[in-house]
Backbone as JSON Lines, residues from 0, in Angstrom:
{"i":0,"aa":"X","n":[207.63,21.7,106.27],"ca":[206.74,22.73,105.65],"c":[207.28,24.05,105.17]}
{"i":1,"aa":"X","n":[207.59,24.33,103.6],"ca":[208.38,25.48,103.59],"c":[207.71,26.21,102.45]}
{"i":2,"aa":"X","n":[207.91,27.68,103.08],"ca":[206.94,28.68,101.66],"c":[207.13,28.45,100.86]}
{"i":3,"aa":"X","n":[206.51,28.45,99.54],"ca":[207.18,28.39,98.29],"c":[206.89,30.13,97.49]}
{"i":4,"aa":"X","n":[206.0,30.59,98.19],"ca":[205.78,32.06,97.73],"c":[204.26,32.92,98.26]}
{"i":5,"aa":"X","n":[205.31,33.62,98.37],"ca":[204.07,34.37,99.06],"c":[203.39,35.94,98.79]}
{"i":6,"aa":"X","n":[201.78,35.16,97.91],"ca":[201.26,36.34,96.99],"c":[200.85,37.66,97.47]}
{"i":7,"aa":"X","n":[200.85,39.02,97.31],"ca":[199.62,39.86,97.62],"c":[198.44,40.05,96.85]}
{"i":8,"aa":"X","n":[197.62,39.9,98.26],"ca":[195.99,39.72,97.98],"c":[195.4,41.47,97.68]}
{"i":9,"aa":"X","n":[195.52,41.68,99.14],"ca":[195.3,43.19,98.73],"c":[196.29,44.33,99.71]}
{"i":10,"aa":"X","n":[196.49,44.93,99.79],"ca":[197.42,45.55,100.33],"c":[198.34,45.47,101.49]}
{"i":11,"aa":"X","n":[196.77,44.96,102.48],"ca":[197.15,44.65,103.75],"c":[197.44,43.24,104.05]}
{"i":12,"aa":"X","n":[196.78,41.69,102.99],"ca":[197.02,40.62,103.12],"c":[198.08,40.18,101.7]}
{"i":13,"aa":"X","n":[197.57,38.68,102.01],"ca":[199.2,38.28,101.45],"c":[198.49,36.14,101.22]}
{"i":14,"aa":"X","n":[198.76,36.08,99.85],"ca":[198.33,34.27,100.56],"c":[199.82,33.54,100.46]}
{"i":15,"aa":"X","n":[199.62,32.64,100.69],"ca":[200.96,31.86,101.2],"c":[200.87,30.42,101.08]}
{"i":16,"aa":"X","n":[201.65,29.97,100.4],"ca":[201.5,29.23,99.68],"c":[202.69,28.18,99.97]}
{"i":17,"aa":"X","n":[202.18,26.87,100.49],"ca":[203.49,25.34,101.66],"c":[203.43,25.01,100.26]}
{"i":18,"aa":"X","n":[204.61,24.49,100.55],"ca":[204.57,23.07,98.67],"c":[203.74,23.48,97.92]}
{"i":19,"aa":"X","n":[203.8,24.55,97.03],"ca":[203.5,24.87,96.3],"c":[202.04,24.8,96.06]}
{"i":20,"aa":"X","n":[201.42,24.26,97.18],"ca":[199.99,25.33,97.26],"c":[199.45,26.41,97.86]}
{"i":21,"aa":"X","n":[197.77,27.05,97.77],"ca":[197.7,28.05,99.08],"c":[197.24,27.12,99.92]}
{"i":22,"aa":"X","n":[197.81,28.4,101.01],"ca":[198.03,27.03,102.07],"c":[197.06,28.4,103.61]}
{"i":23,"aa":"X","n":[196.99,29.45,103.53],"ca":[196.25,30.49,103.51],"c":[196.4,31.66,103.64]}
{"i":24,"aa":"X","n":[195.42,32.28,103.85],"ca":[195.57,34.33,103.67],"c":[196.1,34.49,105.02]}
{"i":25,"aa":"X","n":[197.07,35.76,105.48],"ca":[197.24,36.48,106.34],"c":[197.75,38.14,106.0]}
{"i":26,"aa":"X","n":[197.4,38.89,107.26],"ca":[197.88,40.01,106.63],"c":[199.26,39.77,107.3]}
{"i":27,"aa":"X","n":[200.01,40.87,106.4],"ca":[201.14,41.06,106.17],"c":[201.7,41.68,108.01]}
{"i":28,"aa":"X","n":[201.46,42.14,108.9],"ca":[201.77,42.21,109.86],"c":[202.08,41.42,110.48]}
{"i":29,"aa":"X","n":[200.89,40.08,109.85],"ca":[201.47,38.9,110.61],"c":[202.35,37.99,110.37]}
{"i":30,"aa":"X","n":[202.12,38.17,108.81],"ca":[204.07,37.83,108.26],"c":[204.89,37.8,109.08]}
{"i":31,"aa":"X","n":[205.22,39.02,109.53],"ca":[206.38,39.5,110.4],"c":[206.5,39.02,111.48]}
{"i":32,"aa":"X","n":[205.3,39.21,111.58],"ca":[205.11,37.91,113.72],"c":[205.7,36.65,113.67]}
{"i":33,"aa":"X","n":[205.26,36.28,112.16],"ca":[205.26,34.46,113.21],"c":[206.46,34.45,112.18]}
{"i":34,"aa":"X","n":[207.32,35.39,111.57],"ca":[208.57,34.92,110.32],"c":[208.42,34.31,109.35]}
{"i":35,"aa":"X","n":[207.36,34.62,108.61],"ca":[206.86,33.61,107.48],"c":[207.48,34.44,106.91]}
{"i":36,"aa":"X","n":[208.88,33.26,105.65],"ca":[209.86,33.64,104.9],"c":[209.32,33.16,104.03]}
{"i":37,"aa":"X","n":[209.75,33.27,102.29],"ca":[209.61,32.14,101.39],"c":[211.12,32.02,101.2]}
{"i":38,"aa":"X","n":[210.79,30.14,101.28],"ca":[211.87,29.61,100.98],"c":[212.43,28.82,102.5]}
{"i":39,"aa":"X","n":[211.58,29.28,103.31],"ca":[211.67,29.43,104.93],"c":[210.67,28.04,105.01]}
{"i":40,"aa":"X","n":[211.33,27.3,106.62],"ca":[209.97,26.73,106.78],"c":[209.22,27.39,108.14]}
{"i":41,"aa":"X","n":[207.66,26.38,108.17],"ca":[207.3,26.96,109.42],"c":[207.3,26.16,110.1]}
{"i":42,"aa":"X","n":[207.44,26.18,111.57],"ca":[207.4,24.83,112.23],"c":[206.6,24.58,113.25]}
{"i":43,"aa":"X","n":[206.5,23.9,113.0],"ca":[204.79,22.92,113.33],"c":[204.1,24.14,114.37]}
{"i":44,"aa":"X","n":[204.32,24.26,115.19],"ca":[204.26,25.13,116.47],"c":[203.17,26.01,116.13]}
{"i":45,"aa":"X","n":[204.05,27.27,114.91],"ca":[204.08,28.37,114.18],"c":[202.05,27.55,112.93]}
{"i":46,"aa":"X","n":[202.74,26.62,112.45],"ca":[201.63,26.36,112.27],"c":[200.26,25.81,112.44]}
{"i":47,"aa":"X","n":[200.69,25.52,114.08],"ca":[199.27,24.82,115.04],"c":[198.53,26.26,115.03]}
{"i":48,"aa":"X","n":[199.85,26.83,115.8],"ca":[198.73,28.29,116.21],"c":[197.59,29.24,114.69]}
{"i":49,"aa":"X","n":[198.71,29.24,114.11],"ca":[197.49,29.86,113.06],"c":[196.15,29.18,112.02]}
{"i":50,"aa":"X","n":[196.05,27.33,111.98],"ca":[195.22,26.94,111.49],"c":[194.76,25.77,112.29]}
{"i":51,"aa":"X","n":[195.17,26.15,113.68],"ca":[194.35,25.37,115.24],"c":[193.38,26.72,115.94]}
{"i":52,"aa":"X","n":[194.22,27.89,116.22],"ca":[193.64,29.21,116.26],"c":[193.16,29.87,116.11]}
{"i":53,"aa":"X","n":[193.91,30.81,115.02],"ca":[194.78,32.4,114.3],"c":[193.36,32.66,113.8]}
{"i":54,"aa":"X","n":[193.35,30.86,112.17],"ca":[191.93,31.49,111.34],"c":[190.75,30.8,111.89]}
{"i":55,"aa":"X","n":[190.55,29.99,112.76],"ca":[189.17,28.95,113.05],"c":[188.65,30.85,113.41]}
{"i":56,"aa":"X","n":[189.53,31.18,114.82],"ca":[188.66,32.38,115.49],"c":[188.62,33.85,114.51]}
{"i":57,"aa":"X","n":[189.45,33.56,113.46],"ca":[188.91,34.67,111.7],"c":[187.4,34.21,110.97]}
{"i":58,"aa":"X","n":[186.96,32.91,110.41],"ca":[186.69,32.3,110.49],"c":[185.46,32.87,110.65]}
{"i":59,"aa":"X","n":[184.77,31.88,112.11],"ca":[184.22,32.52,112.32],"c":[183.79,33.42,112.77]}
{"i":60,"aa":"X","n":[184.58,34.67,113.02],"ca":[183.59,35.6,112.15],"c":[183.49,36.11,111.0]}
{"i":61,"aa":"X","n":[184.39,35.76,110.65],"ca":[184.19,36.05,109.24],"c":[182.42,36.3,108.59]}
{"i":62,"aa":"X","n":[182.32,34.65,108.81],"ca":[181.35,33.64,108.7],"c":[179.83,34.79,108.85]}
{"i":63,"aa":"X","n":[179.59,35.11,110.98],"ca":[178.95,35.66,111.41],"c":[178.51,36.89,110.47]}
{"i":64,"aa":"X","n":[179.92,37.76,110.03],"ca":[179.61,39.02,109.59],"c":[178.84,39.48,108.37]}
{"i":65,"aa":"X","n":[179.3,37.66,107.52],"ca":[178.48,38.03,105.97],"c":[177.42,37.2,106.09]}
{"i":66,"aa":"X","n":[176.92,36.58,107.1],"ca":[175.0,36.06,107.12],"c":[174.61,37.35,107.47]}
{"i":67,"aa":"X","n":[174.98,38.52,108.92],"ca":[174.52,39.14,109.28],"c":[174.01,40.75,107.63]}
{"i":68,"aa":"X","n":[174.62,40.34,106.87],"ca":[174.76,41.51,105.33],"c":[173.66,40.05,104.25]}
{"i":69,"aa":"X","n":[173.37,39.22,105.06],"ca":[171.84,38.53,103.86],"c":[172.31,37.09,104.73]}
{"i":70,"aa":"X","n":[170.53,36.41,104.36],"ca":[170.82,35.24,104.48],"c":[171.92,34.91,102.97]}
{"i":71,"aa":"X","n":[172.02,33.11,103.35],"ca":[172.78,32.54,102.54],"c":[172.81,30.81,102.61]}
{"i":72,"aa":"X","n":[172.9,30.48,101.67],"ca":[173.17,28.96,101.99],"c":[174.33,28.38,102.62]}
{"i":73,"aa":"X","n":[174.35,27.51,102.33],"ca":[175.38,26.81,102.98],"c":[176.5,26.76,102.37]}
{"i":74,"aa":"X","n":[176.47,26.06,100.99],"ca":[177.28,26.05,99.59],"c":[177.38,27.37,99.57]}
{"i":75,"aa":"X","n":[177.43,28.78,99.12],"ca":[177.58,29.83,99.15],"c":[178.09,30.22,100.4]}
{"i":76,"aa":"X","n":[178.59,30.36,101.36],"ca":[178.59,30.35,102.32],"c":[180.29,29.85,102.47]}
{"i":77,"aa":"X","n":[179.84,28.95,102.34],"ca":[181.59,27.63,102.6],"c":[182.31,27.81,101.06]}
{"i":78,"aa":"X","n":[182.27,28.17,99.91],"ca":[182.51,28.79,98.55],"c":[183.1,30.73,99.47]}
{"i":79,"aa":"X","n":[182.27,30.92,100.03],"ca":[182.49,33.17,99.94],"c":[183.8,32.43,100.32]}
{"i":80,"aa":"X","n":[184.07,31.94,101.93],"ca":[184.47,31.38,102.22],"c":[185.96,31.34,102.19]}
{"i":81,"aa":"X","n":[186.08,29.94,100.84],"ca":[187.15,29.52,100.62],"c":[187.5,30.7,99.58]}
{"i":82,"aa":"X","n":[186.9,31.64,98.65],"ca":[186.96,32.55,98.66],"c":[188.74,34.01,98.89]}
{"i":83,"aa":"X","n":[187.71,33.86,100.11],"ca":[188.74,35.2,101.27],"c":[189.8,34.44,101.9]}
{"i":84,"aa":"X","n":[189.7,33.13,100.75],"ca":[191.36,32.43,101.48],"c":[191.43,31.44,102.43]}
{"i":85,"aa":"X","n":[190.15,30.85,103.73],"ca":[190.21,30.09,104.54],"c":[190.62,28.86,103.42]}
{"i":86,"aa":"X","n":[191.13,27.66,104.29],"ca":[191.25,26.52,103.62],"c":[190.24,25.59,103.96]}
{"i":87,"aa":"X","n":[190.07,24.92,103.39],"ca":[188.05,23.7,102.85],"c":[188.57,23.96,104.37]}
{"i":88,"aa":"X","n":[188.87,23.04,105.3],"ca":[188.31,22.07,106.47],"c":[188.04,23.31,107.52]}
{"i":89,"aa":"X","n":[189.14,24.7,107.4],"ca":[188.32,25.36,108.27],"c":[187.03,26.12,107.56]}
{"i":90,"aa":"X","n":[186.51,26.75,106.23],"ca":[185.91,27.01,106.01],"c":[185.03,26.27,106.41]}
{"i":91,"aa":"X","n":[184.64,24.81,106.18],"ca":[183.6,23.97,106.93],"c":[183.7,24.17,108.47]}
{"i":92,"aa":"X","n":[184.13,24.36,109.27],"ca":[184.28,24.52,110.06],"c":[183.54,25.45,111.5]}
{"i":93,"aa":"X","n":[183.86,26.55,110.13],"ca":[182.76,27.72,110.13],"c":[181.6,28.18,110.28]}
{"i":94,"aa":"X","n":[181.41,27.61,108.9],"ca":[179.97,27.49,109.23],"c":[179.11,26.41,109.36]}
{"i":95,"aa":"X","n":[179.51,25.12,109.84],"ca":[179.34,24.6,111.26],"c":[178.93,25.01,112.72]}
{"i":96,"aa":"X","n":[180.0,25.65,112.36],"ca":[179.44,27.2,113.65],"c":[178.7,28.09,113.58]}
{"i":97,"aa":"X","n":[178.39,28.55,112.0],"ca":[177.25,29.59,112.27],"c":[175.72,28.34,112.04]}
{"i":98,"aa":"X","n":[175.66,27.14,111.68],"ca":[175.11,26.52,111.61],"c":[174.52,25.53,113.02]}
{"i":99,"aa":"X","n":[175.24,25.45,113.65],"ca":[174.9,25.45,115.47],"c":[174.4,26.51,115.86]}
{"i":100,"aa":"X","n":[174.43,27.68,115.1],"ca":[173.1,28.59,116.31],"c":[172.02,28.71,115.56]}
{"i":101,"aa":"X","n":[171.62,28.14,113.97],"ca":[171.04,28.43,113.14],"c":[170.48,29.18,112.46]}
{"i":102,"aa":"X","n":[171.92,29.85,112.33],"ca":[172.1,31.28,110.84],"c":[172.3,30.83,109.14]}
{"i":103,"aa":"X","n":[172.24,29.16,110.05],"ca":[172.05,28.55,108.48],"c":[171.02,27.73,108.36]}
{"i":104,"aa":"X","n":[170.65,27.81,107.54],"ca":[169.26,26.76,107.57],"c":[168.8,26.92,106.01]}
{"i":105,"aa":"X","n":[169.09,25.56,105.44],"ca":[168.95,26.31,103.75],"c":[167.48,25.19,102.94]}
{"i":106,"aa":"X","n":[166.45,24.94,104.13],"ca":[165.23,24.88,103.96],"c":[164.69,26.28,103.97]}
{"i":107,"aa":"X","n":[164.75,27.33,105.09],"ca":[164.6,28.01,105.54],"c":[164.83,29.39,104.29]}
{"i":108,"aa":"X","n":[166.11,29.4,104.02],"ca":[166.59,29.73,103.07],"c":[165.11,29.52,101.75]}
{"i":109,"aa":"X","n":[165.39,27.94,100.95],"ca":[164.22,27.71,99.71],"c":[163.4,28.19,100.03]}
{"i":110,"aa":"X","n":[162.86,28.07,101.31],"ca":[160.93,28.58,101.43],"c":[161.14,29.5,100.48]}
{"i":111,"aa":"X","n":[161.57,30.72,101.88],"ca":[161.12,32.03,101.77],"c":[162.02,32.75,100.1]}
{"i":112,"aa":"X","n":[162.94,32.21,99.94],"ca":[163.15,31.41,97.57],"c":[161.91,31.84,97.56]}
{"i":113,"aa":"X","n":[160.58,30.48,97.61],"ca":[159.83,30.17,97.33],"c":[158.72,30.67,96.87]}
{"i":114,"aa":"X","n":[158.61,31.31,98.29],"ca":[157.79,32.26,98.55],"c":[157.77,33.77,97.94]}
{"i":115,"aa":"X","n":[158.74,34.1,97.93],"ca":[159.19,34.93,97.4],"c":[159.86,35.74,95.96]}
{"i":116,"aa":"X","n":[160.27,36.02,95.32],"ca":[160.65,35.88,94.11],"c":[161.83,34.85,93.14]}
{"i":117,"aa":"X","n":[161.3,34.27,93.81],"ca":[160.49,32.51,93.44],"c":[158.71,32.31,92.46]}
{"i":118,"aa":"X","n":[158.24,33.0,93.8],"ca":[156.27,33.26,92.79],"c":[156.41,33.24,91.83]}
{"i":119,"aa":"X","n":[157.45,34.15,91.28],"ca":[157.1,35.11,89.98],"c":[157.36,34.71,88.96]}
{"i":120,"aa":"X","n":[159.0,32.86,89.24],"ca":[158.75,32.24,87.81],"c":[158.51,31.24,88.24]}
{"i":121,"aa":"X","n":[158.82,31.17,86.89],"ca":[158.33,29.29,86.79],"c":[158.77,28.37,87.86]}
{"i":122,"aa":"X","n":[158.2,27.05,88.35],"ca":[158.66,25.99,89.0],"c":[160.06,25.61,88.22]}
{"i":123,"aa":"X","n":[160.38,25.23,87.02],"ca":[161.38,25.58,87.07],"c":[162.84,25.75,87.03]}
{"i":124,"aa":"X","n":[161.67,27.69,86.57],"ca":[162.93,28.71,86.21],"c":[164.32,28.54,88.52]}
{"i":125,"aa":"X","n":[162.61,28.15,89.04],"ca":[163.24,28.5,90.34],"c":[163.78,27.65,90.95]}
{"i":126,"aa":"X","n":[163.5,26.1,90.84],"ca":[164.23,25.04,90.7],"c":[165.89,25.42,90.09]}
{"i":127,"aa":"X","n":[166.15,25.62,89.35],"ca":[167.26,25.69,88.53],"c":[168.59,27.16,89.66]}
{"i":128,"aa":"X","n":[167.65,28.02,89.64],"ca":[168.17,29.4,90.59],"c":[168.8,28.84,92.08]}
{"i":129,"aa":"X","n":[168.01,28.29,92.87],"ca":[167.7,27.29,94.44],"c":[169.16,25.99,94.13]}
{"i":130,"aa":"X","n":[169.05,25.61,92.67],"ca":[170.29,24.29,92.68],"c":[171.88,25.44,92.78]}
{"i":131,"aa":"X","n":[171.12,26.07,91.83],"ca":[173.25,27.05,91.48],"c":[173.4,27.57,92.67]}
{"i":132,"aa":"X","n":[172.5,27.78,94.09],"ca":[172.95,28.4,94.57],"c":[172.98,27.31,95.71]}
{"i":133,"aa":"X","n":[172.87,26.0,95.46],"ca":[173.54,24.89,96.41],"c":[173.12,24.07,96.99]}
{"i":134,"aa":"X","n":[171.07,24.45,97.23],"ca":[170.74,23.29,97.81],"c":[170.23,21.78,97.31]}
{"i":135,"aa":"X","n":[169.83,21.35,98.3],"ca":[169.87,20.62,97.53],"c":[168.85,20.32,96.28]}
{"i":136,"aa":"X","n":[169.14,18.98,95.2],"ca":[167.76,18.91,94.54],"c":[166.34,18.26,95.03]}
{"i":137,"aa":"X","n":[166.82,17.2,96.18],"ca":[165.41,16.75,96.55],"c":[164.81,17.05,97.8]}
{"i":138,"aa":"X","n":[165.22,18.0,98.1],"ca":[164.83,19.32,99.19],"c":[163.97,20.25,98.19]}
{"i":139,"aa":"X","n":[164.64,20.57,97.46],"ca":[163.61,21.71,96.53],"c":[162.43,20.85,96.02]}
{"i":140,"aa":"X","n":[162.32,19.26,95.33],"ca":[161.67,19.03,94.76],"c":[160.17,19.49,96.01]}
{"i":141,"aa":"X","n":[161.0,18.58,97.36],"ca":[159.96,18.16,98.13],"c":[159.5,19.36,99.17]}
{"i":142,"aa":"X","n":[160.14,19.94,98.77],"ca":[159.07,22.03,99.41],"c":[158.27,22.0,97.71]}
{"i":143,"aa":"X","n":[158.73,22.34,96.74],"ca":[157.71,22.11,95.85],"c":[156.55,21.41,96.04]}
{"i":144,"aa":"X","n":[156.81,20.16,96.29],"ca":[155.07,19.8,96.56],"c":[154.39,20.02,97.59]}
{"i":145,"aa":"X","n":[155.29,20.32,98.29],"ca":[154.27,20.79,100.21],"c":[153.53,22.42,99.67]}
{"i":146,"aa":"X","n":[154.7,23.17,98.14],"ca":[153.75,24.18,98.19],"c":[152.54,24.39,97.33]}
{"i":147,"aa":"X","n":[152.43,23.03,96.2],"ca":[152.28,22.36,95.79],"c":[150.76,21.81,96.26]}
{"i":148,"aa":"X","n":[150.66,21.32,97.57],"ca":[149.48,20.44,98.57],"c":[149.3,21.63,98.67]}
{"i":149,"aa":"X","n":[150.32,23.09,99.7],"ca":[148.88,24.21,100.45],"c":[148.68,24.49,99.21]}
{"i":150,"aa":"X","n":[149.22,24.8,98.06],"ca":[147.97,25.55,96.97],"c":[146.21,25.13,96.7]}
{"i":151,"aa":"X","n":[147.23,23.57,96.2],"ca":[145.86,22.81,96.17],"c":[144.58,23.07,97.66]}
{"i":152,"aa":"X","n":[145.38,22.8,98.56],"ca":[144.15,23.39,99.86],"c":[143.45,24.75,99.81]}
{"i":153,"aa":"X","n":[144.07,25.43,99.53],"ca":[143.18,27.03,99.52],"c":[142.9,27.09,98.24]}
{"i":154,"aa":"X","n":[143.07,26.33,96.94],"ca":[142.16,26.86,96.09],"c":[140.63,25.99,96.3]}
{"i":155,"aa":"X","n":[141.28,24.57,97.19],"ca":[139.25,24.02,97.23],"c":[138.68,24.63,98.29]}
{"i":156,"aa":"X","n":[139.95,25.69,99.12],"ca":[138.8,26.22,100.41],"c":[138.4,27.75,99.9]}
{"i":157,"aa":"X","n":[138.59,28.25,98.67],"ca":[137.79,28.67,98.04],"c":[136.72,28.65,97.13]}
{"i":158,"aa":"X","n":[137.2,27.53,96.83],"ca":[135.54,27.06,95.76],"c":[134.38,26.65,96.82]}
{"i":159,"aa":"X","n":[135.2,25.83,98.09],"ca":[134.01,25.53,98.91],"c":[133.74,26.45,99.51]}
{"i":160,"aa":"X","n":[134.0,28.0,100.53],"ca":[132.94,29.12,100.42],"c":[132.58,29.65,99.36]}
{"i":161,"aa":"X","n":[132.77,29.54,98.47],"ca":[131.73,30.19,96.66],"c":[130.6,29.06,96.9]}
{"i":162,"aa":"X","n":[131.25,27.96,96.87],"ca":[129.78,26.79,96.92],"c":[128.48,26.88,97.66]}
{"i":163,"aa":"X","n":[129.59,26.66,98.6],"ca":[128.8,26.2,100.3],"c":[127.18,28.36,100.22]}
{"i":164,"aa":"X","n":[128.02,29.36,100.01],"ca":[126.96,30.59,100.04],"c":[126.53,30.68,98.77]}
{"i":165,"aa":"X","n":[127.06,29.72,98.03],"ca":[125.65,29.9,96.7],"c":[124.45,28.55,96.79]}
{"i":166,"aa":"X","n":[124.64,28.11,97.57],"ca":[124.26,27.16,97.06],"c":[123.19,26.63,98.72]}
{"i":167,"aa":"X","n":[123.55,27.5,100.14],"ca":[122.44,27.85,100.89],"c":[122.45,26.64,101.63]}
{"i":168,"aa":"X","n":[121.62,26.61,102.62],"ca":[121.7,25.32,103.58],"c":[121.48,24.03,102.59]}
{"i":169,"aa":"X","n":[121.72,23.23,103.75],"ca":[121.81,21.28,103.1],"c":[120.82,20.76,102.4]}
{"i":170,"aa":"X","n":[121.08,20.67,101.13],"ca":[120.03,19.88,100.03],"c":[120.58,19.04,99.38]}
{"i":171,"aa":"X","n":[119.84,18.87,98.96],"ca":[120.3,17.58,97.54],"c":[120.33,18.0,96.18]}
{"i":172,"aa":"X","n":[120.77,17.9,95.54],"ca":[121.15,19.57,94.65],"c":[120.28,18.39,93.2]}
{"i":173,"aa":"X","n":[119.34,18.6,92.37],"ca":[118.8,18.53,91.33],"c":[119.63,19.01,90.03]}
{"i":174,"aa":"X","n":[119.4,17.83,88.62],"ca":[120.55,18.51,87.37],"c":[120.94,19.73,87.52]}
{"i":175,"aa":"X","n":[120.15,20.03,87.29],"ca":[120.27,21.26,86.66],"c":[121.03,22.81,88.05]}
{"i":176,"aa":"X","n":[120.31,22.24,89.44],"ca":[121.34,22.85,90.5],"c":[122.82,22.65,89.91]}
{"i":177,"aa":"X","n":[123.18,21.43,90.0],"ca":[124.4,20.88,89.82],"c":[125.07,21.43,88.51]}
{"i":178,"aa":"X","n":[124.49,21.58,87.38],"ca":[125.55,21.73,86.55],"c":[125.35,23.85,86.73]}
{"i":179,"aa":"X","n":[124.01,23.86,87.15],"ca":[124.36,25.75,87.23],"c":[125.71,26.53,88.32]}
{"i":180,"aa":"X","n":[125.88,25.42,89.69],"ca":[126.7,25.5,90.41],"c":[127.94,24.68,89.43]}
{"i":181,"aa":"X","n":[128.22,24.26,88.77],"ca":[129.28,23.32,88.36],"c":[129.67,24.83,87.46]}
{"i":182,"aa":"X","n":[129.48,25.47,86.3],"ca":[128.99,26.46,85.41],"c":[129.69,28.11,85.76]}
{"i":183,"aa":"X","n":[129.31,28.12,86.94],"ca":[129.33,29.06,87.76],"c":[131.27,29.16,88.11]}
{"i":184,"aa":"X","n":[130.85,28.41,88.98],"ca":[132.69,28.08,89.91],"c":[133.93,27.71,88.4]}
{"i":185,"aa":"X","n":[133.21,27.03,87.67],"ca":[134.26,27.17,86.36],"c":[134.63,27.89,85.38]}
{"i":186,"aa":"X","n":[133.55,28.98,85.36],"ca":[133.94,30.27,85.05],"c":[134.35,31.54,85.76]}
{"i":187,"aa":"X","n":[134.7,30.61,86.88],"ca":[136.17,31.29,87.84],"c":[137.62,31.15,88.0]}
{"i":188,"aa":"X","n":[137.24,30.33,87.41],"ca":[138.98,29.03,87.45],"c":[139.19,28.53,87.68]}
{"i":189,"aa":"X","n":[138.22,27.79,88.34],"ca":[138.68,26.73,89.22],"c":[138.98,25.87,88.67]}
{"i":190,"aa":"X","n":[139.39,24.75,89.16],"ca":[139.7,22.96,87.89],"c":[138.22,22.23,88.47]}
{"i":191,"aa":"X","n":[137.95,21.86,87.27],"ca":[137.57,20.8,87.68],"c":[137.79,19.67,88.26]}
{"i":192,"aa":"X","n":[139.18,19.22,89.38],"ca":[139.14,18.53,90.21],"c":[138.06,18.81,91.21]}
{"i":193,"aa":"X","n":[138.85,20.52,91.86],"ca":[138.66,21.37,92.45],"c":[137.14,20.79,92.92]}
{"i":194,"aa":"X","n":[135.93,21.5,91.79],"ca":[134.74,21.47,91.95],"c":[134.15,20.64,92.01]}
{"i":195,"aa":"X","n":[134.4,18.84,91.54],"ca":[134.39,18.06,91.71],"c":[133.94,17.69,93.32]}
{"i":196,"aa":"X","n":[135.2,17.68,94.14],"ca":[135.58,17.57,94.93],"c":[134.26,17.51,96.32]}
{"i":197,"aa":"X","n":[134.21,19.49,96.04],"ca":[133.87,19.66,96.77],"c":[132.06,19.42,96.65]}
{"i":198,"aa":"X","n":[131.79,19.51,95.64],"ca":[130.65,18.82,94.81],"c":[129.76,17.72,95.82]}
{"i":199,"aa":"X","n":[130.84,16.93,95.82],"ca":[130.9,15.78,96.11],"c":[130.41,15.82,98.26]}
{"i":200,"aa":"X","n":[131.58,16.91,98.22],"ca":[131.81,17.46,100.01],"c":[130.29,17.57,100.16]}
{"i":201,"aa":"X","n":[129.96,18.29,99.43],"ca":[128.16,18.63,99.24],"c":[126.95,17.87,100.22]}
{"i":202,"aa":"X","n":[127.42,17.31,98.23],"ca":[126.62,16.09,98.57],"c":[126.36,15.01,99.99]}
{"i":203,"aa":"X","n":[127.46,14.43,100.14],"ca":[127.44,13.47,101.09],"c":[127.24,14.52,102.4]}
{"i":204,"aa":"X","n":[128.13,15.9,102.43],"ca":[127.14,16.51,103.88],"c":[125.39,16.57,103.99]}
{"i":205,"aa":"X","n":[124.95,16.23,102.95],"ca":[123.33,16.84,102.24],"c":[122.74,15.37,103.11]}
{"i":206,"aa":"X","n":[123.34,14.41,102.49],"ca":[122.95,12.96,102.88],"c":[123.09,12.7,104.68]}
{"i":207,"aa":"X","n":[124.09,13.1,105.09],"ca":[124.62,13.19,106.73],"c":[123.2,13.71,107.46]}
{"i":208,"aa":"X","n":[123.0,14.94,106.62],"ca":[121.92,15.68,107.42],"c":[120.36,14.85,107.58]}
{"i":209,"aa":"X","n":[120.37,15.08,106.31],"ca":[119.09,13.96,105.39],"c":[118.26,13.07,107.0]}
{"i":210,"aa":"X","n":[119.64,11.5,107.57],"ca":[119.56,10.92,108.39],"c":[119.33,11.65,109.45]}
């Protein structure tokens, strides 16, 4: 494992290239401590200490610090760790570590987004944004379906409350009453399917009441 290049990233940190490929980022003091120099070989024991101990601990700490600043998707955290110079394998381990404590949860992230900022967007726009953040498209579709069902249940409950209040005690509706209550609910913006479902339920309850 020959060091082919050491490229400064900041004043304190440098990217180490091994065999022409980016290997990891270390503080300049660590480069001196481990005697890492260009055109020289990294001993196996030093390599294992850096990749098996030092960077694993550091990446875990970095992952948790990033999550303290704000919620992230699995993909976002993984990408950020790699941008910071952590090798893919070590970044993956750090993400899994955070996941084991429940600090990362793509389902929770997507639900919070759909109920927050995403609620002001069209479903298509919200879906595109969540996909861009790395959320599994199948999970997005599933959550949106659940959201639609919840919204439908909520709307239907509003229709039910208004209808029962307007119609009073259970009784058979004649044609005039039926048209009147239907028009009343329709004017308030409720869908035909919700209105018909609630009125059918009311009629059914009336029949049971009569029995």
